[in-house]
PDB file of C-alpha atoms in Angstrom:
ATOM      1  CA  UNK A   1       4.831  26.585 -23.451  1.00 45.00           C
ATOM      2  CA  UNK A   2       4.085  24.130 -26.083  1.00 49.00           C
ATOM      3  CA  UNK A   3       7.182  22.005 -26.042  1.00 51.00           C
ATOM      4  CA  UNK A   4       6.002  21.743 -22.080  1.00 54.00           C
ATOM      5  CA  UNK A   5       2.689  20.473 -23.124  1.00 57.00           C
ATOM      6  CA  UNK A   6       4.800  18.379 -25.812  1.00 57.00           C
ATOM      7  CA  UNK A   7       6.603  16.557 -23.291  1.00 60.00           C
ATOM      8  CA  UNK A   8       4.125  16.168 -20.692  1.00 59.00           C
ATOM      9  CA  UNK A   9       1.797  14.647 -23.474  1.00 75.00           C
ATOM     10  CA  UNK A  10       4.433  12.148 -24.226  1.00 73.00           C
ATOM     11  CA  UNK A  11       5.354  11.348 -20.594  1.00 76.00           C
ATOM     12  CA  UNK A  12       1.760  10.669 -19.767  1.00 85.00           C
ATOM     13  CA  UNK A  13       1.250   8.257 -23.198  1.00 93.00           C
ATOM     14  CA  UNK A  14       4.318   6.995 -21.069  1.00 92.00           C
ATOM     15  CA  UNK A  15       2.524   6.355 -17.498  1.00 95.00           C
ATOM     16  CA  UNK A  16      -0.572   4.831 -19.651  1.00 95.00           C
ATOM     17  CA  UNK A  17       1.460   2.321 -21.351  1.00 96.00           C
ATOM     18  CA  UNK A  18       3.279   1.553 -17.992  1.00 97.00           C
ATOM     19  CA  UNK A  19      -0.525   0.751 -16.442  1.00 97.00           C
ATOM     20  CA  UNK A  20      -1.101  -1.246 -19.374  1.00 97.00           C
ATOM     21  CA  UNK A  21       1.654  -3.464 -19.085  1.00 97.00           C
ATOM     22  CA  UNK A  22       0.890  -4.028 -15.638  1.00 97.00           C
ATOM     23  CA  UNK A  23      -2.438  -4.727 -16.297  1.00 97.00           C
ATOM     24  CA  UNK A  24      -1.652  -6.883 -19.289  1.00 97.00           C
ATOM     25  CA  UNK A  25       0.891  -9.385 -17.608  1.00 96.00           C
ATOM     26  CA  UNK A  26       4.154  -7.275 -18.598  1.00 98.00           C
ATOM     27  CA  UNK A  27       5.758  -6.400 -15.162  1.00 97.00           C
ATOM     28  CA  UNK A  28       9.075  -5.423 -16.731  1.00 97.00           C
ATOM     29  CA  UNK A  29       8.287  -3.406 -19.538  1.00 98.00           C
ATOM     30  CA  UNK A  30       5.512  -1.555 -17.198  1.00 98.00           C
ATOM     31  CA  UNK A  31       8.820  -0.666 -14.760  1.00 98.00           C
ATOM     32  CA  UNK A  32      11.058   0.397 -17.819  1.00 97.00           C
ATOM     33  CA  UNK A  33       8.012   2.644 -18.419  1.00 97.00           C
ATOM     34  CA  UNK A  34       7.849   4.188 -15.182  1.00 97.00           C
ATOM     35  CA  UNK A  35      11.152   5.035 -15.143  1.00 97.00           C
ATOM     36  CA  UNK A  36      11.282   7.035 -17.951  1.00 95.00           C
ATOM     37  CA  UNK A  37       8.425   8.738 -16.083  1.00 95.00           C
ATOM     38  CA  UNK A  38      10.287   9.288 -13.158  1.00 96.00           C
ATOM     39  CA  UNK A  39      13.389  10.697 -15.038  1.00 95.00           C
ATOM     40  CA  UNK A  40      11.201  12.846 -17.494  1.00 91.00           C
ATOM     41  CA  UNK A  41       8.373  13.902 -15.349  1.00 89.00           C
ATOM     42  CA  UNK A  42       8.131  15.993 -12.045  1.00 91.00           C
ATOM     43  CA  UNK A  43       4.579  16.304 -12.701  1.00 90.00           C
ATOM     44  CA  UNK A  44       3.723  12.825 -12.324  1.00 94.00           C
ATOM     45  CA  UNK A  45       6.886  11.279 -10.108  1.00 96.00           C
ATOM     46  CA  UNK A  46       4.540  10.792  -7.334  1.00 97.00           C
ATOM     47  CA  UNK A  47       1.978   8.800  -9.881  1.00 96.00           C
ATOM     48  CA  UNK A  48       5.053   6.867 -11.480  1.00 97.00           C
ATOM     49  CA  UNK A  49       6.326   5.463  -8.169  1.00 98.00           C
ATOM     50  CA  UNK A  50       3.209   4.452  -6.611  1.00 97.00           C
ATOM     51  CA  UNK A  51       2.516   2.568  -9.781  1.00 97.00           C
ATOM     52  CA  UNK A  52       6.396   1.181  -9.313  1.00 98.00           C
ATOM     53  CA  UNK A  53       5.286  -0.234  -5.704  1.00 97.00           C
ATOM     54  CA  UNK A  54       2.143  -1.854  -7.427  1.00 96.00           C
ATOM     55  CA  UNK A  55       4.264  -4.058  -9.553  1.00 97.00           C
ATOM     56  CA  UNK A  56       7.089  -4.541  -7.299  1.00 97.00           C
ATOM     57  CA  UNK A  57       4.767  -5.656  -4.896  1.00 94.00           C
ATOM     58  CA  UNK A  58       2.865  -7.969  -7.380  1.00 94.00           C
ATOM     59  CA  UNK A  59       6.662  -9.139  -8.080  1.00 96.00           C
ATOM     60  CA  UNK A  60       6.485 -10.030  -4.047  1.00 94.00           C
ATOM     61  CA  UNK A  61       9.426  -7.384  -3.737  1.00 95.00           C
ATOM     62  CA  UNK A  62       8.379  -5.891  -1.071  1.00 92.00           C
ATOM     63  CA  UNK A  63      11.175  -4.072   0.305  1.00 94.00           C
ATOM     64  CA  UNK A  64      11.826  -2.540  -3.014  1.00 96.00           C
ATOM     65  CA  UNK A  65       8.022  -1.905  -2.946  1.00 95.00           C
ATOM     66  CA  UNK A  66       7.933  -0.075   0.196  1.00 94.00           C
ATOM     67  CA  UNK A  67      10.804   2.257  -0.835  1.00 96.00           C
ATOM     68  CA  UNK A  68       8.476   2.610  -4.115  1.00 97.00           C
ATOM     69  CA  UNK A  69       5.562   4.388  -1.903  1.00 96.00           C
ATOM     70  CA  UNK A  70       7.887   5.944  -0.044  1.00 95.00           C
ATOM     71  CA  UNK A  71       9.291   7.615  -2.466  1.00 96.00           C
ATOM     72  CA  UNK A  72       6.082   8.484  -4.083  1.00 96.00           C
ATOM     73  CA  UNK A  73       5.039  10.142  -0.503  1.00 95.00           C
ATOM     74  CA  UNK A  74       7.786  11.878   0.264  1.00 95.00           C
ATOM     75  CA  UNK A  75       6.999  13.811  -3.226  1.00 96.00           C
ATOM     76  CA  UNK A  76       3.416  14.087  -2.787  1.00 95.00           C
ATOM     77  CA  UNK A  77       2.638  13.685   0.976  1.00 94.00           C
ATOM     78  CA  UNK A  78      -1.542  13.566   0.828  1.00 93.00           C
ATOM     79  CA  UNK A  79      -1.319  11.055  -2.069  1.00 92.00           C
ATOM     80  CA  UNK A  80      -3.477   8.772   0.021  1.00 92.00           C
ATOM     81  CA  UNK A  81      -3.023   5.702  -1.933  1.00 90.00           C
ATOM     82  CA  UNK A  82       0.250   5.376  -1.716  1.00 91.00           C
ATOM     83  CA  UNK A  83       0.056   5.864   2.235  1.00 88.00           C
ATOM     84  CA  UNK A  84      -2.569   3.159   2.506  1.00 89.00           C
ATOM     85  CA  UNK A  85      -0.623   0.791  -0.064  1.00 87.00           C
ATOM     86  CA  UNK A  86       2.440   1.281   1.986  1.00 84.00           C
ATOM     87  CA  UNK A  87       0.474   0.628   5.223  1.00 84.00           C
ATOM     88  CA  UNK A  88      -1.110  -2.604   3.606  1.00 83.00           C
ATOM     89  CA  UNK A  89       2.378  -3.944   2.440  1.00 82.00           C
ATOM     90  CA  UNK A  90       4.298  -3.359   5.470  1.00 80.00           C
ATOM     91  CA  UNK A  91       0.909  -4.666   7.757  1.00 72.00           C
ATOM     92  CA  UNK A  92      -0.936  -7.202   5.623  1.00 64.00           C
ATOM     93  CA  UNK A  93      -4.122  -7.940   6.148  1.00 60.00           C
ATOM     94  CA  UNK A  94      -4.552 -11.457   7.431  1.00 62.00           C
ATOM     95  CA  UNK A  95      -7.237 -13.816   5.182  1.00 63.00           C
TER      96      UNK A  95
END
């Protein structure tokens, strides 16, 4: 059980330095990031994509973005934000 808790422990040191790229101006490193959370982590797949579709989006890559939060609801389907940030992105809001 403890090289689980091993691994998850390093795949979520993983997610947070994917949110901290984002949040620092690093859209590429923050997707090489989630990535290795998607491949590593089952756990937090749902987590990793919608984070994906955040940066894709911010990226204006929508399409790719989309696919993102679909992906990340087809894993988890009550993950709410991902169904409203796929609703947003595919209807924007007008200004």
């Amino acid at each position: 059980m403890k090289d689980n808790d091993d691994e998850l422990s390093i795949t979520n040191q993983h997610l947070d330095w994917a949110y901290f790229y984002e949040e620092n101006g690093n859209p590429t490193q923050a997707l090489k990031e989630c990535d290795v959370v998607i491949a590593t982590s089952p756990a937090l797949q749902a987590e990793a994509y919608n984070l994906r579709g955040i940066i894709l989006e911010e990226l204006d890559r929508s399409e790719e973005a989309i696919r993102a939060y679909e992906e990340a609801i087809i894993l988890e389907p009550t993950f709410q934000e991902a169904t409203d940030s796929v609703r947003v992105t595919i209807l924007p809001i007008p200004e």
